[in-house]
Amino acid sequence: MYSCIIEKGKEGDFARSRVEGVDASVKDLVEVCGNIRYKPVGDALALLEAAAIGAMPILYRGNNRHLGHRRELGGRKGRYPKKSAKIVLKALKSAIANAQSKGLSEELIVMHAAANKKAEFGRLSPKGRRNYSGLITARVEIVLKEKEGAKRPEKKKKQEAKPEAKPAVKGAEGKPATPAAEKKAEAKVEQVKAAKAETKADDRRLESVREDKVEHHKEAKAPLPGRKPVQKEK
């Protein structure tokens, strides 16, 4: 369930994506999502791609105690959360792909981007004092919408499949074959079919002979050929 509520009947005007059970800092994911919210998709992609390689810091509006001031952010506090930027970038690309499959226009805006805590798994230290440290997972969700007045691409009409024409028999030089050559080709096809039928008949005959031998040995209570007789216990 998404935290962004969309009116019923208008789901086709939005594209969504979601990443579940991510092993990353929830605080970092929240700040990364806050930096792309309400931005055009192109600007959001450029920011996340730069942040994923550490070329651009992310502005921290909260959770910024004891953080350094970044020149690229105009002296405001920020950090380089590469792992979180890669995760949000993956979710954004998935939402863009969903928008394309729905036939939406390329002029999209990040209407909603959020990260939340998913679950917590208990962990204990293997030696010494049993200190508890929980593994916290997170989830990321992104919703895209079209800009006002954006035109959607026209849907291509599906062309009706034409019946395949049978390939004409050609001679050695690539020219259309004569009636005599066509007859020879048909005769070869008939010979192949007859050979296959004979092979199947032989297989059935051998199978019946084998079954008759097995039945005969069962009635005579004799061991099958190639097998040692069962020794009676003394």
PDB file of C-alpha atoms in Angstrom:
ATOM      1  CA  MET A   1       0.000   0.000   0.000  1.00  0.00           C
ATOM      2  CA  TYR A   2       1.360   3.389  -1.006  1.00  0.00           C
ATOM      3  CA  SER A   3       1.287   6.335   1.377  1.00  0.00           C
ATOM      4  CA  CYS A   4       0.328   8.558  -1.578  1.00  0.00           C
ATOM      5  CA  ILE A   5      -3.430   8.361  -2.147  1.00  0.00           C
ATOM      6  CA  ILE A   6      -4.696   8.564  -5.745  1.00  0.00           C
ATOM      7  CA  GLU A   7      -8.369   9.032  -6.613  1.00  0.00           C
ATOM      8  CA  LYS A   8     -10.168   6.004  -7.976  1.00  0.00           C
ATOM      9  CA  GLY A   9     -10.384   5.987 -11.746  1.00  0.00           C
ATOM     10  CA  LYS A  10      -7.273   8.160 -12.184  1.00  0.00           C
ATOM     11  CA  GLU A  11      -4.628   5.493 -11.577  1.00  0.00           C
ATOM     12  CA  GLY A  12      -3.790   5.475 -15.289  1.00  0.00           C
ATOM     13  CA  ASP A  13      -2.524   9.075 -15.086  1.00  0.00           C
ATOM     14  CA  PHE A  14       0.223   8.173 -12.617  1.00  0.00           C
ATOM     15  CA  ALA A  15       3.229   5.846 -12.615  1.00  0.00           C
ATOM     16  CA  ARG A  16       4.497   4.245  -9.417  1.00  0.00           C
ATOM     17  CA  SER A  17       7.373   2.115  -8.203  1.00  0.00           C
ATOM     18  CA  ARG A  18       8.453   0.685  -4.905  1.00  0.00           C
ATOM     19  CA  VAL A  19      11.542  -0.975  -3.391  1.00  0.00           C
ATOM     20  CA  GLU A  20      11.020  -3.155  -0.318  1.00  0.00           C
ATOM     21  CA  GLY A  21      13.343  -4.472   2.387  1.00  0.00           C
ATOM     22  CA  VAL A  22      16.349  -2.277   1.631  1.00  0.00           C
ATOM     23  CA  ASP A  23      19.399  -2.572   3.885  1.00  0.00           C
ATOM     24  CA  ALA A  24      20.225   1.147   4.074  1.00  0.00           C
ATOM     25  CA  SER A  25      19.928   4.073   6.447  1.00  0.00           C
ATOM     26  CA  VAL A  26      16.324   5.291   6.672  1.00  0.00           C
ATOM     27  CA  LYS A  27      17.483   8.828   7.479  1.00  0.00           C
ATOM     28  CA  ASP A  28      19.696   8.986   4.392  1.00  0.00           C
ATOM     29  CA  LEU A  29      16.898   7.647   2.183  1.00  0.00           C
ATOM     30  CA  VAL A  30      14.483  10.247   3.591  1.00  0.00           C
ATOM     31  CA  GLU A  31      16.851  13.114   2.782  1.00  0.00           C
ATOM     32  CA  VAL A  32      17.596  11.808  -0.727  1.00  0.00           C
ATOM     33  CA  CYS A  33      13.878  11.512  -1.479  1.00  0.00           C
ATOM     34  CA  GLY A  34      13.331  15.035  -0.150  1.00  0.00           C
ATOM     35  CA  ASN A  35      15.884  16.394  -2.637  1.00  0.00           C
ATOM     36  CA  ILE A  36      14.034  15.059  -5.714  1.00  0.00           C
ATOM     37  CA  ARG A  37      10.446  15.654  -4.616  1.00  0.00           C
ATOM     38  CA  TYR A  38       8.431  17.982  -6.940  1.00  0.00           C
ATOM     39  CA  LYS A  39      11.304  18.124  -9.452  1.00  0.00           C
ATOM     40  CA  PRO A  40      11.152  17.249 -13.148  1.00  0.00           C
ATOM     41  CA  VAL A  41      12.283  13.712 -13.876  1.00  0.00           C
ATOM     42  CA  GLY A  42      15.312  14.893 -15.886  1.00  0.00           C
ATOM     43  CA  ASP A  43      16.641  17.031 -13.033  1.00  0.00           C
ATOM     44  CA  ALA A  44      16.013  14.258 -10.508  1.00  0.00           C
ATOM     45  CA  LEU A  45      17.903  11.725 -12.638  1.00  0.00           C
ATOM     46  CA  ALA A  46      20.868  14.073 -13.058  1.00  0.00           C
ATOM     47  CA  LEU A  47      21.053  14.757  -9.306  1.00  0.00           C
ATOM     48  CA  LEU A  48      20.844  11.083  -8.307  1.00  0.00           C
ATOM     49  CA  GLU A  49      23.387   9.954 -10.897  1.00  0.00           C
ATOM     50  CA  ALA A  50      25.854  12.574  -9.648  1.00  0.00           C
ATOM     51  CA  ALA A  51      25.199  11.712  -5.989  1.00  0.00           C
ATOM     52  CA  ALA A  52      25.590   7.983  -6.652  1.00  0.00           C
ATOM     53  CA  ILE A  53      29.222   8.494  -7.691  1.00  0.00           C
ATOM     54  CA  GLY A  54      29.970  11.127  -5.021  1.00  0.00           C
ATOM     55  CA  ALA A  55      30.156  14.071  -7.427  1.00  0.00           C
ATOM     56  CA  MET A  56      27.323  16.032  -5.765  1.00  0.00           C
ATOM     57  CA  PRO A  57      26.336  16.234  -2.072  1.00  0.00           C
ATOM     58  CA  ILE A  58      22.773  15.809  -0.831  1.00  0.00           C
ATOM     59  CA  LEU A  59      21.195  18.601   1.195  1.00  0.00           C
ATOM     60  CA  TYR A  60      20.178  17.471   4.699  1.00  0.00           C
ATOM     61  CA  ARG A  61      17.279  19.550   5.965  1.00  0.00           C
ATOM     62  CA  GLY A  62      16.946  17.345   9.053  1.00  0.00           C
ATOM     63  CA  ASN A  63      19.140  14.794  10.793  1.00  0.00           C
ATOM     64  CA  ASN A  64      22.031  17.188  10.206  1.00  0.00           C
ATOM     65  CA  ARG A  65      23.579  17.575  13.615  1.00  0.00           C
ATOM     66  CA  HIS A  66      27.417  17.828  13.482  1.00  0.00           C
ATOM     67  CA  LEU A  67      27.348  17.729   9.665  1.00  0.00           C
ATOM     68  CA  GLY A  68      29.762  19.766   7.598  1.00  0.00           C
ATOM     69  CA  HIS A  69      28.832  22.715   5.385  1.00  0.00           C
ATOM     70  CA  ARG A  70      29.162  22.079   1.643  1.00  0.00           C
ATOM     71  CA  ARG A  71      30.291  24.664  -0.867  1.00  0.00           C
ATOM     72  CA  GLU A  72      28.172  23.071  -3.631  1.00  0.00           C
ATOM     73  CA  LEU A  73      25.059  23.625  -1.479  1.00  0.00           C
ATOM     74  CA  GLY A  74      25.777  27.295  -0.809  1.00  0.00           C
ATOM     75  CA  GLY A  75      27.204  26.677   2.651  1.00  0.00           C
ATOM     76  CA  ARG A  76      24.336  24.498   3.833  1.00  0.00           C
ATOM     77  CA  LYS A  77      24.779  21.141   5.539  1.00  0.00           C
ATOM     78  CA  GLY A  78      25.035  18.021   3.442  1.00  0.00           C
ATOM     79  CA  ARG A  79      26.558  14.600   2.962  1.00  0.00           C
ATOM     80  CA  TYR A  80      27.414  12.040   0.240  1.00  0.00           C
ATOM     81  CA  PRO A  81      25.036   9.059   0.755  1.00  0.00           C
ATOM     82  CA  LYS A  82      26.085   7.024  -2.312  1.00  0.00           C
ATOM     83  CA  LYS A  83      24.296   3.825  -1.308  1.00  0.00           C
ATOM     84  CA  SER A  84      20.973   5.555  -0.665  1.00  0.00           C
ATOM     85  CA  ALA A  85      21.250   7.559  -3.898  1.00  0.00           C
ATOM     86  CA  LYS A  86      21.719   4.345  -5.914  1.00  0.00           C
ATOM     87  CA  ILE A  87      18.636   2.780  -4.315  1.00  0.00           C
ATOM     88  CA  VAL A  88      16.420   5.811  -5.014  1.00  0.00           C
ATOM     89  CA  LEU A  89      17.828   6.034  -8.557  1.00  0.00           C
ATOM     90  CA  LYS A  90      16.812   2.422  -9.172  1.00  0.00           C
ATOM     91  CA  ALA A  91      13.265   3.120  -7.940  1.00  0.00           C
ATOM     92  CA  LEU A  92      13.021   6.256 -10.102  1.00  0.00           C
ATOM     93  CA  LYS A  93      14.117   4.401 -13.244  1.00  0.00           C
ATOM     94  CA  SER A  94      11.527   1.721 -12.525  1.00  0.00           C
ATOM     95  CA  ALA A  95       8.797   4.371 -12.237  1.00  0.00           C
ATOM     96  CA  ILE A  96       9.886   5.927 -15.550  1.00  0.00           C
ATOM     97  CA  ALA A  97       9.690   2.502 -17.228  1.00  0.00           C
ATOM     98  CA  ASN A  98       6.174   2.028 -15.821  1.00  0.00           C
ATOM     99  CA  ALA A  99       5.171   5.438 -17.196  1.00  0.00           C
ATOM    100  CA  GLN A 100       6.408   4.459 -20.657  1.00  0.00           C
ATOM    101  CA  SER A 101       4.494   1.184 -20.560  1.00  0.00           C
ATOM    102  CA  LYS A 102       1.317   3.116 -19.647  1.00  0.00           C
ATOM    103  CA  GLY A 103       1.804   5.472 -22.584  1.00  0.00           C
ATOM    104  CA  LEU A 104       2.338   8.643 -20.525  1.00  0.00           C
ATOM    105  CA  SER A 105       4.211  11.629 -21.914  1.00  0.00           C
ATOM    106  CA  GLU A 106       7.929  12.136 -21.301  1.00  0.00           C
ATOM    107  CA  GLU A 107       7.277  15.375 -19.375  1.00  0.00           C
ATOM    108  CA  LEU A 108       6.959  13.917 -15.873  1.00  0.00           C
ATOM    109  CA  ILE A 109       7.256  15.326 -12.362  1.00  0.00           C
ATOM    110  CA  VAL A 110       8.168  13.491  -9.157  1.00  0.00           C
ATOM    111  CA  MET A 111       4.868  14.001  -7.386  1.00  0.00           C
ATOM    112  CA  HIS A 112       5.713  11.824  -4.398  1.00  0.00           C
ATOM    113  CA  ALA A 113       8.986  10.390  -3.042  1.00  0.00           C
ATOM    114  CA  ALA A 114       9.198   8.926   0.417  1.00  0.00           C
ATOM    115  CA  ALA A 115      11.149   6.429   2.506  1.00  0.00           C
ATOM    116  CA  ASN A 116       9.945   4.621   5.605  1.00  0.00           C
ATOM    117  CA  LYS A 117      11.170   2.088   8.107  1.00  0.00           C
ATOM    118  CA  LYS A 118      10.163  -1.424   7.056  1.00  0.00           C
ATOM    119  CA  ALA A 119      11.183  -3.975   9.717  1.00  0.00           C
ATOM    120  CA  GLU A 120      13.715  -4.612  12.458  1.00  0.00           C
ATOM    121  CA  PHE A 121      15.561  -7.893  12.972  1.00  0.00           C
ATOM    122  CA  GLY A 122      17.260  -8.655  16.270  1.00  0.00           C
ATOM    123  CA  ARG A 123      21.021  -9.171  16.289  1.00  0.00           C
ATOM    124  CA  LEU A 124      23.329 -10.172  19.171  1.00  0.00           C
ATOM    125  CA  SER A 125      27.106  -9.996  19.393  1.00  0.00           C
ATOM    126  CA  PRO A 126      28.706 -13.447  18.965  1.00  0.00           C
ATOM    127  CA  LYS A 127      31.174 -13.138  21.852  1.00  0.00           C
ATOM    128  CA  GLY A 128      31.488 -11.427  25.199  1.00  0.00           C
ATOM    129  CA  ARG A 129      28.656  -9.309  26.539  1.00  0.00           C
ATOM    130  CA  ARG A 130      25.443  -9.975  24.625  1.00  0.00           C
ATOM    131  CA  ASN A 131      24.824  -6.504  23.233  1.00  0.00           C
ATOM    132  CA  TYR A 132      21.687  -6.081  21.133  1.00  0.00           C
ATOM    133  CA  SER A 133      21.923  -4.382  17.737  1.00  0.00           C
ATOM    134  CA  GLY A 134      18.910  -4.465  15.431  1.00  0.00           C
ATOM    135  CA  LEU A 135      19.097  -4.664  11.646  1.00  0.00           C
ATOM    136  CA  ILE A 136      16.626  -2.096  10.325  1.00  0.00           C
ATOM    137  CA  THR A 137      15.363  -2.335   6.736  1.00  0.00           C
ATOM    138  CA  ALA A 138      13.592   0.375   4.778  1.00  0.00           C
ATOM    139  CA  ARG A 139      11.363   0.867   1.738  1.00  0.00           C
ATOM    140  CA  VAL A 140      11.233   3.553  -0.937  1.00  0.00           C
ATOM    141  CA  GLU A 141       8.217   4.593  -3.000  1.00  0.00           C
ATOM    142  CA  ILE A 142       8.018   7.037  -5.898  1.00  0.00           C
ATOM    143  CA  VAL A 143       4.984   8.359  -7.799  1.00  0.00           C
ATOM    144  CA  LEU A 144       5.246  10.285 -11.078  1.00  0.00           C
ATOM    145  CA  LYS A 145       2.654  12.414 -12.826  1.00  0.00           C
ATOM    146  CA  GLU A 146       2.494  14.325 -16.096  1.00  0.00           C
ATOM    147  CA  LYS A 147       3.015  18.054 -16.357  1.00  0.00           C
ATOM    148  CA  GLU A 148      -0.100  20.124 -16.996  1.00  0.00           C
ATOM    149  CA  GLY A 149      -0.781  20.361 -20.711  1.00  0.00           C
ATOM    150  CA  ALA A 150       1.676  17.612 -21.643  1.00  0.00           C
ATOM    151  CA  LYS A 151       0.760  15.715 -24.791  1.00  0.00           C
ATOM    152  CA  ARG A 152       0.898  11.964 -24.782  1.00  0.00           C
ATOM    153  CA  PRO A 153       2.505  10.121 -27.692  1.00  0.00           C
ATOM    154  CA  GLU A 154       0.082   8.681 -30.211  1.00  0.00           C
ATOM    155  CA  LYS A 155      -0.463   4.973 -29.974  1.00  0.00           C
ATOM    156  CA  LYS A 156       0.681   3.015 -33.002  1.00  0.00           C
ATOM    157  CA  LYS A 157      -1.960   0.923 -34.674  1.00  0.00           C
ATOM    158  CA  LYS A 158      -1.206  -2.751 -34.736  1.00  0.00           C
ATOM    159  CA  GLN A 159      -0.780  -4.037 -38.266  1.00  0.00           C
ATOM    160  CA  GLU A 160      -2.790  -7.097 -39.121  1.00  0.00           C
ATOM    161  CA  ALA A 161      -0.619 -10.133 -39.649  1.00  0.00           C
ATOM    162  CA  LYS A 162      -0.627 -11.170 -43.288  1.00  0.00           C
ATOM    163  CA  PRO A 163      -0.853 -14.887 -44.083  1.00  0.00           C
ATOM    164  CA  GLU A 164       2.575 -16.269 -44.871  1.00  0.00           C
ATOM    165  CA  ALA A 165       3.023 -17.355 -48.445  1.00  0.00           C
ATOM    166  CA  LYS A 166       4.547 -20.751 -49.043  1.00  0.00           C
ATOM    167  CA  PRO A 167       8.078 -20.464 -50.440  1.00  0.00           C
ATOM    168  CA  ALA A 168       8.325 -21.487 -54.068  1.00  0.00           C
ATOM    169  CA  VAL A 169      10.617 -24.344 -54.963  1.00  0.00           C
ATOM    170  CA  LYS A 170      13.758 -22.998 -56.633  1.00  0.00           C
ATOM    171  CA  GLY A 171      16.385 -24.705 -58.696  1.00  0.00           C
ATOM    172  CA  ALA A 172      20.128 -24.795 -58.125  1.00  0.00           C
ATOM    173  CA  GLU A 173      20.645 -21.384 -59.785  1.00  0.00           C
ATOM    174  CA  GLY A 174      17.909 -19.707 -57.721  1.00  0.00           C
ATOM    175  CA  LYS A 175      15.394 -19.621 -60.583  1.00  0.00           C
ATOM    176  CA  PRO A 176      11.810 -20.875 -60.208  1.00  0.00           C
ATOM    177  CA  ALA A 177      11.757 -24.648 -60.626  1.00  0.00           C
ATOM    178  CA  THR A 178      10.016 -26.378 -63.506  1.00  0.00           C
ATOM    179  CA  PRO A 179       6.993 -28.684 -62.979  1.00  0.00           C
ATOM    180  CA  ALA A 180       9.302 -31.710 -63.322  1.00  0.00           C
ATOM    181  CA  ALA A 181      11.543 -30.443 -60.496  1.00  0.00           C
ATOM    182  CA  GLU A 182       8.505 -29.823 -58.300  1.00  0.00           C
ATOM    183  CA  LYS A 183       7.347 -33.388 -58.864  1.00  0.00           C
ATOM    184  CA  LYS A 184      10.801 -34.707 -57.866  1.00  0.00           C
ATOM    185  CA  ALA A 185      10.709 -32.659 -54.669  1.00  0.00           C
ATOM    186  CA  GLU A 186       7.238 -33.985 -53.814  1.00  0.00           C
ATOM    187  CA  ALA A 187       8.441 -37.544 -54.479  1.00  0.00           C
ATOM    188  CA  LYS A 188      11.360 -37.063 -52.074  1.00  0.00           C
ATOM    189  CA  VAL A 189       8.994 -35.807 -49.361  1.00  0.00           C
ATOM    190  CA  GLU A 190       6.789 -38.867 -49.839  1.00  0.00           C
ATOM    191  CA  GLN A 191       9.838 -41.163 -49.584  1.00  0.00           C
ATOM    192  CA  VAL A 192      10.886 -39.555 -46.303  1.00  0.00           C
ATOM    193  CA  LYS A 193       7.360 -39.964 -44.880  1.00  0.00           C
ATOM    194  CA  ALA A 194       7.276 -43.637 -45.946  1.00  0.00           C
ATOM    195  CA  ALA A 195      10.676 -44.291 -44.314  1.00  0.00           C
ATOM    196  CA  LYS A 196       9.481 -42.738 -41.044  1.00  0.00           C
ATOM    197  CA  ALA A 197       6.330 -44.873 -41.096  1.00  0.00           C
ATOM    198  CA  GLU A 198       8.400 -48.058 -41.653  1.00  0.00           C
ATOM    199  CA  THR A 199      10.687 -47.162 -38.748  1.00  0.00           C
ATOM    200  CA  LYS A 200       7.719 -46.695 -36.423  1.00  0.00           C
ATOM    201  CA  ALA A 201       6.229 -50.042 -37.535  1.00  0.00           C
ATOM    202  CA  ASP A 202       9.536 -51.824 -36.852  1.00  0.00           C
ATOM    203  CA  ASP A 203       9.736 -50.248 -33.396  1.00  0.00           C
ATOM    204  CA  ARG A 204       6.211 -51.438 -32.573  1.00  0.00           C
ATOM    205  CA  ARG A 205       7.008 -54.968 -33.825  1.00  0.00           C
ATOM    206  CA  LEU A 206      10.179 -55.203 -31.707  1.00  0.00           C
ATOM    207  CA  GLU A 207       8.303 -53.947 -28.659  1.00  0.00           C
ATOM    208  CA  SER A 208       5.632 -56.638 -29.079  1.00  0.00           C
ATOM    209  CA  VAL A 209       8.299 -59.362 -29.452  1.00  0.00           C
ATOM    210  CA  ARG A 210      10.002 -58.215 -26.259  1.00  0.00           C
ATOM    211  CA  GLU A 211       6.726 -58.235 -24.345  1.00  0.00           C
ATOM    212  CA  ASP A 212       5.967 -61.784 -25.597  1.00  0.00           C
ATOM    213  CA  LYS A 213       9.373 -63.011 -24.345  1.00  0.00           C
ATOM    214  CA  VAL A 214       8.818 -61.463 -20.929  1.00  0.00           C
ATOM    215  CA  GLU A 215       5.402 -63.105 -20.616  1.00  0.00           C
ATOM    216  CA  HIS A 216       6.826 -66.486 -21.687  1.00  0.00           C
ATOM    217  CA  HIS A 217       9.553 -66.361 -19.043  1.00  0.00           C
ATOM    218  CA  LYS A 218       7.088 -65.327 -16.384  1.00  0.00           C
ATOM    219  CA  GLU A 219       4.854 -68.323 -17.149  1.00  0.00           C
ATOM    220  CA  ALA A 220       7.857 -70.708 -17.151  1.00  0.00           C
ATOM    221  CA  LYS A 221       9.204 -69.109 -13.983  1.00  0.00           C
ATOM    222  CA  ALA A 222      12.615 -68.915 -15.588  1.00  0.00           C
ATOM    223  CA  PRO A 223      15.060 -66.019 -15.285  1.00  0.00           C
ATOM    224  CA  LEU A 224      15.271 -63.615 -18.152  1.00  0.00           C
ATOM    225  CA  PRO A 225      18.269 -64.023 -20.479  1.00  0.00           C
ATOM    226  CA  GLY A 226      21.384 -62.295 -19.187  1.00  0.00           C
ATOM    227  CA  ARG A 227      20.314 -62.524 -15.540  1.00  0.00           C
ATOM    228  CA  LYS A 228      21.507 -64.905 -12.839  1.00  0.00           C
ATOM    229  CA  PRO A 229      18.923 -67.271 -11.298  1.00  0.00           C
ATOM    230  CA  VAL A 230      17.791 -66.472  -7.783  1.00  0.00           C
ATOM    231  CA  GLN A 231      19.563 -68.717  -5.259  1.00  0.00           C
ATOM    232  CA  LYS A 232      17.435 -70.300  -2.599  1.00  0.00           C
ATOM    233  CA  GLU A 233      18.415 -69.826   1.010  1.00  0.00           C
ATOM    234  CA  LYS A 234      19.733 -72.972   2.744  1.00  0.00           C
TER     235      LYS A 234
END
